[in-house]
Short mmCIF file of C-alpha atoms in Angstrom, two decimals:
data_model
loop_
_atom_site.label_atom_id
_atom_site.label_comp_id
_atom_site.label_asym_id
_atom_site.label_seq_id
_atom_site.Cartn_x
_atom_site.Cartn_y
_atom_site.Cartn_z
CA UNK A 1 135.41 109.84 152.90
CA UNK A 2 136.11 107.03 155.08
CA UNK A 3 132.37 105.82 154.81
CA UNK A 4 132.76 105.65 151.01
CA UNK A 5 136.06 103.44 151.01
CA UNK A 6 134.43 101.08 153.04
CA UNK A 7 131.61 100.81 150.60
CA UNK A 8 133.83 100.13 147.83
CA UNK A 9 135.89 97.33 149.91
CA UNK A 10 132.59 95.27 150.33
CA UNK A 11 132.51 92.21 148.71
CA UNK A 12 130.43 91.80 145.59
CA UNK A 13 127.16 89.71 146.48
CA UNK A 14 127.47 85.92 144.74
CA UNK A 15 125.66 85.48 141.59
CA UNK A 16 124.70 81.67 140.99
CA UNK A 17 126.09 80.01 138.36
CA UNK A 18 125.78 76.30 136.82
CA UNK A 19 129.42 74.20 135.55
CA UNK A 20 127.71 71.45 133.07
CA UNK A 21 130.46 68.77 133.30
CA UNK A 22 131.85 66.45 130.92
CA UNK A 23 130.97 62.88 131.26
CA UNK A 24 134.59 62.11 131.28
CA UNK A 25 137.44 61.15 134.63
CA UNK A 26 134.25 61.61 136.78
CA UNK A 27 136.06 61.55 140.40
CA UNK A 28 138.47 64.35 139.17
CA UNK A 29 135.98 67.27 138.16
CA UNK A 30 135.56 68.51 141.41
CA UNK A 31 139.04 68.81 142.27
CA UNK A 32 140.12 70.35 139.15
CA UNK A 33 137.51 73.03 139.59
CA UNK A 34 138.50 73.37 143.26
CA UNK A 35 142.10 74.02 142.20
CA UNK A 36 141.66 76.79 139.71
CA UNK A 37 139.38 78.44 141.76
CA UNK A 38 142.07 77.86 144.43
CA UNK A 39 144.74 79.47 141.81
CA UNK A 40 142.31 82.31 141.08
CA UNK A 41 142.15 83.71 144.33
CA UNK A 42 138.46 84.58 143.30
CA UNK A 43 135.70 83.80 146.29
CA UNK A 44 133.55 80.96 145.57
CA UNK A 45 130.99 78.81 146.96
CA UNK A 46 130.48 74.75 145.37
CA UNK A 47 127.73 73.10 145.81
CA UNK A 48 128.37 69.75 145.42
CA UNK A 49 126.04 67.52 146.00
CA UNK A 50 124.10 66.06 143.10
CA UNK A 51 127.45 65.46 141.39
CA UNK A 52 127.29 62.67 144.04
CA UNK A 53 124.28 61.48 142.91
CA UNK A 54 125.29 61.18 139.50
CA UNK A 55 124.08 64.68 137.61
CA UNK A 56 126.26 66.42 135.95
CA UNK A 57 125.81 69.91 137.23
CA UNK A 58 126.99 71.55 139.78
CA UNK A 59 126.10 75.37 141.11
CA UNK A 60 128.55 77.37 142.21
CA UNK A 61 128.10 81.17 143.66
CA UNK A 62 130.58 83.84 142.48
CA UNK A 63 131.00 87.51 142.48
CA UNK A 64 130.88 88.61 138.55
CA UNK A 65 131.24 87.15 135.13
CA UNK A 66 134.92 87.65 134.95
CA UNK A 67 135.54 84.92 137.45
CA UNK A 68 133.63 82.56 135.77
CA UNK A 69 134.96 83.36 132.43
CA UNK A 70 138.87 82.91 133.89
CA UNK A 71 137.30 79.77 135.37
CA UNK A 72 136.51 77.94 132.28
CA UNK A 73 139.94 79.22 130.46
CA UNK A 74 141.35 76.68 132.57
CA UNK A 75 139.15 74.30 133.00
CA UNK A 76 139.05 71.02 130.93
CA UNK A 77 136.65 68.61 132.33
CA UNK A 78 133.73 71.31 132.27
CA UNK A 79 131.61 71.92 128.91
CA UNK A 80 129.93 74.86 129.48
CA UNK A 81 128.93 77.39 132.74
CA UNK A 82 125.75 79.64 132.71
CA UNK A 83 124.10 82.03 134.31
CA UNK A 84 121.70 80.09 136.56
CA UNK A 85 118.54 81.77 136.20
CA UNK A 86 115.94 79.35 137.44
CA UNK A 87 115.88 75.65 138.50
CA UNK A 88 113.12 73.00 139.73
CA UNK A 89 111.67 69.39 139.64
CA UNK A 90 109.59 70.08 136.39
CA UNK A 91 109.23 72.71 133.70
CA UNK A 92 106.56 74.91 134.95
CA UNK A 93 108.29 74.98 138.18
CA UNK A 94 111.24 76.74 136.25
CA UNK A 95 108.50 79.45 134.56
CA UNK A 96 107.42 80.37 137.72
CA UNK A 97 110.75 81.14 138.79
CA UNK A 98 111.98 83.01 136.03
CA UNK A 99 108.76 85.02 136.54
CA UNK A 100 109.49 86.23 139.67
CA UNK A 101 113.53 87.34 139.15
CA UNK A 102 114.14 90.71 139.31
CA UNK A 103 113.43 92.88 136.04
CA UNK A 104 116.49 94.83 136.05
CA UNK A 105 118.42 91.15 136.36
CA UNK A 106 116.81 90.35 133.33
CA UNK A 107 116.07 92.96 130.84
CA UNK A 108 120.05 94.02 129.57
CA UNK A 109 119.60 89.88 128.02
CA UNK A 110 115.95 90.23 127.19
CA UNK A 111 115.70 93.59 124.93
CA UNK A 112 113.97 94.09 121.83
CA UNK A 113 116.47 95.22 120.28
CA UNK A 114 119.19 91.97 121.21
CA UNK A 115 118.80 88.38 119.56
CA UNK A 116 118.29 85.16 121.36
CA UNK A 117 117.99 81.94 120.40
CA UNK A 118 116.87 78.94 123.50
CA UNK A 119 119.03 75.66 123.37
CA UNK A 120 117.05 72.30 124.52
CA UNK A 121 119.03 69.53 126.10
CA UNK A 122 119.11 66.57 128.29
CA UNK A 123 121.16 64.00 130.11
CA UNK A 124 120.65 60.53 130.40
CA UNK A 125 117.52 60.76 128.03
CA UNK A 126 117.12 61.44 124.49
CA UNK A 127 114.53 63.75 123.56
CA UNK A 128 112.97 64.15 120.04
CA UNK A 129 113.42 67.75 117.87
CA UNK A 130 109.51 67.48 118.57
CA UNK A 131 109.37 67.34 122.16
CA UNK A 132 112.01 70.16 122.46
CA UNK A 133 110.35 72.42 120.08
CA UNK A 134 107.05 72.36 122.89
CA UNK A 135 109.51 72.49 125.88
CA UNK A 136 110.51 76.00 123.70
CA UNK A 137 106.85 77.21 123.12
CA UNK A 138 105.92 76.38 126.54
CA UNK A 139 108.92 78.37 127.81
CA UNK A 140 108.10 81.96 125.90
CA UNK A 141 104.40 81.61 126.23
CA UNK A 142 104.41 81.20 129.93
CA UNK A 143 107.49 84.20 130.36
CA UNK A 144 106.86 87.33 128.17
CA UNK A 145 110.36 88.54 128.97
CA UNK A 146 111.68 86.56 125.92
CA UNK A 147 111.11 90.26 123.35
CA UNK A 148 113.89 90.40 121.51
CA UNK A 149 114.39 89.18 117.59
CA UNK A 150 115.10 85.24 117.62
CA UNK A 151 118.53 84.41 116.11
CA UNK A 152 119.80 80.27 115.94
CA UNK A 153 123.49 81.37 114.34
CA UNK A 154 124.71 84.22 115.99
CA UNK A 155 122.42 85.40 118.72
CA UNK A 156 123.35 87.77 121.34
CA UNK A 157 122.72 85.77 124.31
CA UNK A 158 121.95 81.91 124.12
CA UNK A 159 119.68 80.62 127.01
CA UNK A 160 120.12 76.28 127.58
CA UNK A 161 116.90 74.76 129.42
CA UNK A 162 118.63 71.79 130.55
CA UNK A 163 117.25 69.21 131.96
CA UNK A 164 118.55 65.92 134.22
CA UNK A 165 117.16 62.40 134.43
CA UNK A 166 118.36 60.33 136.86
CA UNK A 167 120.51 57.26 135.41
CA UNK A 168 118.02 54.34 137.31
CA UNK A 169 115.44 56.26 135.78
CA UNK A 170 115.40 56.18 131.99
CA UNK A 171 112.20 55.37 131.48
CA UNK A 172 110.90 57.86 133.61
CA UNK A 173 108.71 60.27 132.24
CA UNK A 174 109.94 63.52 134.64
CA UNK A 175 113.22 64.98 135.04
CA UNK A 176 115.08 65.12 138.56
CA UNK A 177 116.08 68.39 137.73
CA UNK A 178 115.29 71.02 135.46
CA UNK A 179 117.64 74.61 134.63
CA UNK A 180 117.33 76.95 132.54
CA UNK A 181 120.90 79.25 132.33
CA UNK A 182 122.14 81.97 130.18
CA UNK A 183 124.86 80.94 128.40
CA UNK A 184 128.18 81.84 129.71
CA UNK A 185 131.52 80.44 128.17
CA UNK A 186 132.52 77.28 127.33
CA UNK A 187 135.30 75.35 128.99
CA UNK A 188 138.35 73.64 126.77
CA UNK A 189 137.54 70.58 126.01
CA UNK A 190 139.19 71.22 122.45
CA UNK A 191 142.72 71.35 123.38
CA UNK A 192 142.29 68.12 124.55
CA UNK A 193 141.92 66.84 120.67
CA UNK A 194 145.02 69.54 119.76
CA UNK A 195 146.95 68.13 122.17
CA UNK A 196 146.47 64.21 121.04
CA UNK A 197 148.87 61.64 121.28
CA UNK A 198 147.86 60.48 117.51
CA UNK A 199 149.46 63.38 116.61
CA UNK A 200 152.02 63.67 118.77
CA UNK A 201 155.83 64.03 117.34
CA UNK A 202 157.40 61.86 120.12
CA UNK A 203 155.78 59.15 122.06
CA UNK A 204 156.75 56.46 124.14
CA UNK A 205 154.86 53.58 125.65
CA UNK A 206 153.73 55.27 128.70
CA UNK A 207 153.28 58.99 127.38
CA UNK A 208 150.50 60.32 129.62
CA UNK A 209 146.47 61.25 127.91
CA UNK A 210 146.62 65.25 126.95
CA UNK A 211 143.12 65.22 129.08
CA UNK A 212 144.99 63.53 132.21
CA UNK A 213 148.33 66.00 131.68
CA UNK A 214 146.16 68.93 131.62
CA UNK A 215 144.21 67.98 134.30
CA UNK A 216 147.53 67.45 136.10
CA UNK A 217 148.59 70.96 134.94
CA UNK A 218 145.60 72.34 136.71
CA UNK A 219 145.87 70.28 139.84
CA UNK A 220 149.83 71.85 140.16
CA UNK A 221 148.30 75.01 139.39
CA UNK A 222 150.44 75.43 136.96
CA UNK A 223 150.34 79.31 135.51
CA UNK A 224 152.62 82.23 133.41
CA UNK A 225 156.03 82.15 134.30
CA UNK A 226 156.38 79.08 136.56
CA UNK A 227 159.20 76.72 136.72
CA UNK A 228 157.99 73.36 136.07
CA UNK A 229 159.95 70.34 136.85
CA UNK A 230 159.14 66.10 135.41
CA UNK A 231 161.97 64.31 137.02
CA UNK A 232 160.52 61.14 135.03
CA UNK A 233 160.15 63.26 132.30
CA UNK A 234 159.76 60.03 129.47
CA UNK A 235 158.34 61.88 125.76
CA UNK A 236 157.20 64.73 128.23
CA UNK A 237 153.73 64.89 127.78
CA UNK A 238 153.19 66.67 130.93
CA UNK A 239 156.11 69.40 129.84
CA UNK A 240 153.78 70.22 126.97
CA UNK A 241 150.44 70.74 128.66
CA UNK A 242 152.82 72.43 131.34
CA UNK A 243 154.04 75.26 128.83
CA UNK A 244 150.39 75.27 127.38
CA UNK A 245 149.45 77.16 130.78
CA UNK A 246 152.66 79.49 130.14
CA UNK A 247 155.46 77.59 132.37
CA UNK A 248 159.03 77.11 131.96
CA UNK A 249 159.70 73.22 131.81
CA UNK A 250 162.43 70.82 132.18
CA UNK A 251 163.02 67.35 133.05
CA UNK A 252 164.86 64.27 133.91
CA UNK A 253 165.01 60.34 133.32
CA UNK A 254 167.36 57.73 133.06
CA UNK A 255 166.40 56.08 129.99
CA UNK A 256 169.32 57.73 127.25
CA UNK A 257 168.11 55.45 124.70
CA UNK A 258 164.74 56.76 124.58
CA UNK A 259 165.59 60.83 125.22
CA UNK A 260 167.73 60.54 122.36
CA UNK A 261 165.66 58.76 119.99
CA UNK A 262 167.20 55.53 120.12
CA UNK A 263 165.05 53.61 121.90
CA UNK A 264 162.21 50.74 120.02
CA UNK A 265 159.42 52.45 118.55
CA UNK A 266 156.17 52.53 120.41
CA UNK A 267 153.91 53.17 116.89
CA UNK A 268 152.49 50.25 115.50
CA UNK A 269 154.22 49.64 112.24
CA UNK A 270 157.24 52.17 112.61
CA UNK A 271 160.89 49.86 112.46
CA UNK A 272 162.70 53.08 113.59
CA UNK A 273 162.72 55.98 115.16
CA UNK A 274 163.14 59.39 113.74
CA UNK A 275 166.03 61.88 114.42
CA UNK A 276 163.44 64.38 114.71
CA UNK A 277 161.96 62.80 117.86
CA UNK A 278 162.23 64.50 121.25
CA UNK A 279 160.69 66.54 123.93
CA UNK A 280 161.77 69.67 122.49
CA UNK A 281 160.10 69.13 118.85
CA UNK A 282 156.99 68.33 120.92
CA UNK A 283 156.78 71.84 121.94
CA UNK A 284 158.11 73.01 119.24
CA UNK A 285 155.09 71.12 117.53
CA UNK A 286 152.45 73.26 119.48
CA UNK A 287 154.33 76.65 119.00
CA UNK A 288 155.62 76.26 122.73
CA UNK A 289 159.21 75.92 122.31
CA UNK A 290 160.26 79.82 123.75
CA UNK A 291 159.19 77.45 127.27
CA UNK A 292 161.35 74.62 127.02
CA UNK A 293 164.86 74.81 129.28
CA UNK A 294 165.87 71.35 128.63
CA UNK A 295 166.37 67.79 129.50
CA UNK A 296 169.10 65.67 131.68
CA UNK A 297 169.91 61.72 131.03
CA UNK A 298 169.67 61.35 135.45
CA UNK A 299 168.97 59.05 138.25
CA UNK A 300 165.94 60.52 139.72
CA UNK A 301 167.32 58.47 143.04
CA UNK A 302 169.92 61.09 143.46
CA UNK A 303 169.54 64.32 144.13
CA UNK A 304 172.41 66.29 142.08
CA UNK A 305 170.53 69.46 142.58
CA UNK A 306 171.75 72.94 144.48
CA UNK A 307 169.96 73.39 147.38
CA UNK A 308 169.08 76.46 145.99
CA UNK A 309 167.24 74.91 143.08
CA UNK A 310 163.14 75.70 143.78
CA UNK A 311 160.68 74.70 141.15
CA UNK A 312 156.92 76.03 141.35
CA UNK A 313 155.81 72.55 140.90
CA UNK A 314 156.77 68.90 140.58
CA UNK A 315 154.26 67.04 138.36
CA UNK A 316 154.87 63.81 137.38
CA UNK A 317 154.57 59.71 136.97
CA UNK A 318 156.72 57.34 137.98
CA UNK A 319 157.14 53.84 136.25
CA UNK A 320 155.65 51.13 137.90
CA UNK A 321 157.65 48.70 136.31
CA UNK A 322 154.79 47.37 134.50
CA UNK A 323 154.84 48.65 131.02
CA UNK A 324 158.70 50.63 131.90
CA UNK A 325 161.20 49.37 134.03
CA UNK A 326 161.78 50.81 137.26
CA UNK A 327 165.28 51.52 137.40
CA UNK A 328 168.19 53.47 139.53
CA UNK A 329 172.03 53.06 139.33
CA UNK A 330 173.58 50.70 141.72
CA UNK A 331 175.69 52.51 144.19
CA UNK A 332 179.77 52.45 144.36
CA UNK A 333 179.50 50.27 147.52
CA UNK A 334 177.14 47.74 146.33
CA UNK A 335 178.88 47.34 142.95
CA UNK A 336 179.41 43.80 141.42
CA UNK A 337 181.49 44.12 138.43
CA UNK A 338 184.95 44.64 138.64
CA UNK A 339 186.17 47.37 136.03
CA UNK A 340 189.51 47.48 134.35
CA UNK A 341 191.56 50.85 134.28
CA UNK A 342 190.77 52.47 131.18
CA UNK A 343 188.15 50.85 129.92
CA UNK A 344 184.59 52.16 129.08
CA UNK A 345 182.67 52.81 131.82
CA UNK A 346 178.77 52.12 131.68
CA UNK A 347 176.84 53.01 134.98
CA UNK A 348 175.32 49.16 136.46
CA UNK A 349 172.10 49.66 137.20
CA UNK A 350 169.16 47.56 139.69
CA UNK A 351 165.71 47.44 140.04
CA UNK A 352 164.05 50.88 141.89
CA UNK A 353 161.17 49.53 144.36
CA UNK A 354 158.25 51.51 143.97
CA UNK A 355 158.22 52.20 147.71
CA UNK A 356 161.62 53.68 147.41
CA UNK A 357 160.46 55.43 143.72
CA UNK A 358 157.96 58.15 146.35
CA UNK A 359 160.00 57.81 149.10
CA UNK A 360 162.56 59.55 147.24
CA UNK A 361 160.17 61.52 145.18
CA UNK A 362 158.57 63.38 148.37
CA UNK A 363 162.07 64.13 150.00
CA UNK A 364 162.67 65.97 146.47
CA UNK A 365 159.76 67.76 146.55
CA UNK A 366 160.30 69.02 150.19
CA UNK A 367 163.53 70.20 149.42
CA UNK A 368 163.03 71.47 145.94
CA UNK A 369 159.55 72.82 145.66
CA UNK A 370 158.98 76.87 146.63
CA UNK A 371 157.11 77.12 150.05
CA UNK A 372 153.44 76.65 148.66
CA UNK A 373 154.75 74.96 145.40
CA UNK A 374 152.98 71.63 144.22
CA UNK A 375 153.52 67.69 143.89
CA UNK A 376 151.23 66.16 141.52
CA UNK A 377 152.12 62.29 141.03
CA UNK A 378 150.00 59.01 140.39
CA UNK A 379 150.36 56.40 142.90
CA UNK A 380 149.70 53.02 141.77
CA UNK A 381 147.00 51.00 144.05
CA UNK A 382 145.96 47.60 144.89
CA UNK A 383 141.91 47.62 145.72
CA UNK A 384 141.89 45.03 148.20
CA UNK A 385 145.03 46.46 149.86
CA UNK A 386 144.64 50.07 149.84
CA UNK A 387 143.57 52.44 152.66
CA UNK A 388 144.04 56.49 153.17
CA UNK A 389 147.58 55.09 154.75
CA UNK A 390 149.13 53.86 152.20
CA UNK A 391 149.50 57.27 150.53
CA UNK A 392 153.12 58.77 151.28
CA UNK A 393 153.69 61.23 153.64
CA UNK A 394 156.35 63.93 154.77
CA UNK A 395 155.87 66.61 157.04
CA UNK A 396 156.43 69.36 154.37
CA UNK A 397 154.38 68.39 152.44
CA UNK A 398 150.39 68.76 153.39
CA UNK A 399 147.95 66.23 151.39
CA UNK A 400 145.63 68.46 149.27
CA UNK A 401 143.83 66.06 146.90
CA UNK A 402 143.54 62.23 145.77
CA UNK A 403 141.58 61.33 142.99
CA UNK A 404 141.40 57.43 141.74
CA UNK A 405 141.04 56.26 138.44
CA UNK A 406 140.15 52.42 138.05
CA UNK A 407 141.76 50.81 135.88
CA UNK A 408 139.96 47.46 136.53
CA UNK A 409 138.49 45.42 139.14
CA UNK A 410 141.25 44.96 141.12
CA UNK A 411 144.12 47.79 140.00
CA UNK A 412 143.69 51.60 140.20
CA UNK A 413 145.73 54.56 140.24
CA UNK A 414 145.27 57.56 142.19
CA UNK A 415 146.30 60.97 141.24
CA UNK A 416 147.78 62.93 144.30
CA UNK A 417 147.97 66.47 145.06
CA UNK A 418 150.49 67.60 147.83
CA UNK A 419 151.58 71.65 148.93
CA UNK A 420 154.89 72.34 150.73
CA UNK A 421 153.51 74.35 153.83
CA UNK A 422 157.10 74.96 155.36
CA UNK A 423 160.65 74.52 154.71
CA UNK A 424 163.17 71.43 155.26
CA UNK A 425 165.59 72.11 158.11
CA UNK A 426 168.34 69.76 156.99
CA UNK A 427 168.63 68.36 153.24
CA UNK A 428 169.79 64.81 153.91
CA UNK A 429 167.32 64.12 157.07
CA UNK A 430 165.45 60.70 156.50
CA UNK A 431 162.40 63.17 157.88
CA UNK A 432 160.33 60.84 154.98
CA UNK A 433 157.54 58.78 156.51
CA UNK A 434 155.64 56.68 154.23
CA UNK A 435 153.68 53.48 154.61
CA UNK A 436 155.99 51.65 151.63
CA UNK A 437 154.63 47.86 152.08
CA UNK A 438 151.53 47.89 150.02
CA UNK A 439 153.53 49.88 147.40
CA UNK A 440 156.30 47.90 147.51
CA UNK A 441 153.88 44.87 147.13
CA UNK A 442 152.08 46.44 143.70
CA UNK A 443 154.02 44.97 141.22
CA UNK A 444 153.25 41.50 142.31
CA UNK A 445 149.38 41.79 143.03
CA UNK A 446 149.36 43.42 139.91
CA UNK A 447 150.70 40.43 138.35
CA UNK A 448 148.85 37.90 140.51
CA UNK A 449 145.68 39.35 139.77
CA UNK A 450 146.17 39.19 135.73
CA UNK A 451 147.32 35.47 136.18
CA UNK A 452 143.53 34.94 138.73
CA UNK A 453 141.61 36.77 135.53
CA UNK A 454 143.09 34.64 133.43
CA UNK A 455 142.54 31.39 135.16
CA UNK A 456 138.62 32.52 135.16
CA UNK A 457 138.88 32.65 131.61
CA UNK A 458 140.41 28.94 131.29
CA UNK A 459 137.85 27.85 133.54
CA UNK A 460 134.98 29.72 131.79
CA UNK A 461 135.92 28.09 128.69
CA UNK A 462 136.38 24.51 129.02
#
């Protein structure tokens, strides 16, 4: 009895598998896929290193179908995963292969009695409907196993010869890599167009991409039942791809004018604002509106939270004071205006450095996050100036990703992933340790280096 328990606890053996990625925020697939996997608890194995040269496929080993199905659920910078079957430098490399897999791995897909249909495609080449068309022939004259009825609608299983060309190598007549893969699931990139900001109920002028505030929902791992927590919450674009992965969400920000509608419209042509504009209708837009809590007018510099108060993640980003100002309200002892007894009383408010913005923002986290809860936050970069020290640190909070995206040649931001690993010990220590002097310094290098572009373009011109 005890022999035959053990035999059921072994591990499944890992079937290969191929993630086809989209050609789209290149430096964050592998982290997103990393993450769910992560969330999934499922074992896996990436390989990957030809996404560093470029391709956009990457093999990863896993036990069964169902993980890779849960996979691309979440998933939103993959297209499609298969079943690898075989893979090679050329074509007839790839027959040979499939000719030697196991019958029994291949006959439940290759019946007589099941449809198929065999989908051609390439990357970084275009190949004619005539070319592809002797790529197929080639393929089911070479392998008999193909036996079943073909079917280009509706067939039972779908198998993609796919094949890679190197992007210094257009011209070149051979593929660096060729698969062919049964057809698994595809990933979602079509929320991404549900969830646009085109048609978006409330926007402001720094509402996050749906593509980026998923991919920041994934990165928080971000699932059912989860309290979810934008302390710079703005039109709360990351609230709704938040509650599109099932988690309760609330926020925060200082600017009442724009959480109440009142704030200058950011759609071209639109003189006012409508009533009906808010973070809850946004939800409410998508059907999602069972997940909203709510939102708080606050100072995100002070903490007016319980110290009971956990969240299962922090995602969020902060203004720059670029495009928004950075803002916090002045403190009683550094107040300048006298106020008369009586009178109206409107909070005085100064700038909020940047440096100051994630100092405060990681001494939140670690106080407010659940012990293996999430921070997801961009961090705006200088090139010239920026090393693997400037990130912030604390010593709750353990570095678990950083992915850039350029924005030019000289200004990037860089999307950072950090996990509580153990609990604060006091609530007001000054335990933060960041490296605040490049990020302090952003605002004017950003500046200086639109004012050096534009001198170029003087010169250029005259």
């Amino acid at each position: 009895m005890a022999a035959r328990l053990a035999c059921s606890l072994r591990p499944e053996p890992l079937k290969r598998y191929l993630i086809q990625f989209a050609h789209d925020h290149l430096d964050f697939r592998l982290q997103e896929i990393k993450s769910i996997v992560s969330l999934l608890g499922c074992p896996a194995v990436l390989k990957d290193s030809d996404l560093k040269n470029g391709s956009p496929f990457m093999e990863l080993h896993l036990s069964n179908e169902r993980d890779a199905r849960a996979i691309m659920k979440r998933t939103v910078l993959s297209k499609r995963l298969y079943e690898l079957w075989a893979d090679g430098p050329t074509l007839t490399d790839v027959c040979q292969k499939l000719k030697e897999l196991p019958r029994e791995h291949t006959e439940p897909y290759t019946r007589e009695d099941s449809s198929f249909c065999i989908v051609v495609d390439s990357f970084n080449k275009k190949i004619s409907s005539a070319e592809k068309i002797k790529r197929i022939e080639y393929l089911t004259e070479y392998n008999t196993m193909f036996r079943g009825r073909i079917n280009l609608k509706s067939p039972d299983n779908a198998f993609h010869l796919l094949e890679y060309y190197h992007h210094d190598s257009k011209s070149a007549e051979t593929p660096e890599k060729v698969y062919l893969g049964r057809w698994i699931s595809d990933g979602q990139r079509g929320i991404v167009k549900d969830y646009h900001l085109q048609n978006r109920c409330f926007i402001a002028n720094t509402s996050m991409d749906a593509c980026l505030s998923l991919i920041m929902a994934n990165m928080a791992q971000v699932k059912e039942n989860d309290l979810v927590l934008d302390p710079f919450v703005g039109s709360g674009s990351l609230l709704v791809a938040s509650a599109h992965f099932g988690a309760y969400v609330m926020g925060t920000d200082i600017d009442y004018m724009l959480l109440h509608a009142k704030a200058r419209p950011s759609r071209a042509n639109q003189k006012a604002r409508s009533v009906e504009e808010s973070v809850y209708n946004n939800l409410k837009q998508y059907g999602l509106e069972t997940k909203y809590l709510d939102i708080l007018v606050a100072d995100a510099s002070q903490d007016m939270w319980r110290e009971a108060c956990k969240f299962d993640a922090i995602i969020t980003d902060p203004p720059y004071g670029i495009r928004e100002a950075a803002a916090r309200i002045v403190s009683k002892q550094d107040i300048q205006v006298a106020t008369v007894e009586g009178s109206p009383h409107y909070p005085q408010r100064c700038q909020y450095q940047l440096g100051d913005i994630f100092k405060d923002l990681l001494k939140f986290a670690a106080q407010h996050l659940s012990l293996g809860g999430r921070l997801v936050y961009w961090l705006p970069t200088y090139k010239p100036d920026y090393s693997e020290s400037s990130i912030p640190q604390h010593p709750c909070l353990q570095l678990e990703s950083n992915c850039e995206q350029s924005l030019n040649s000289t200004i990037s931001r860089r999307l950072i992933t950090m996990v509580k690993v153990q609990e604060c010990q006091n609530v007001y220590s000054e335990e933060t340790s960041t490296t605040v002097n490049n990020i302090n310094n952003f605002r004017n290098n950003y500046f200086k280096a639109l004012q050096q572009k534009s001198n170029v373009k003087q010169n250029g011109t005259l």
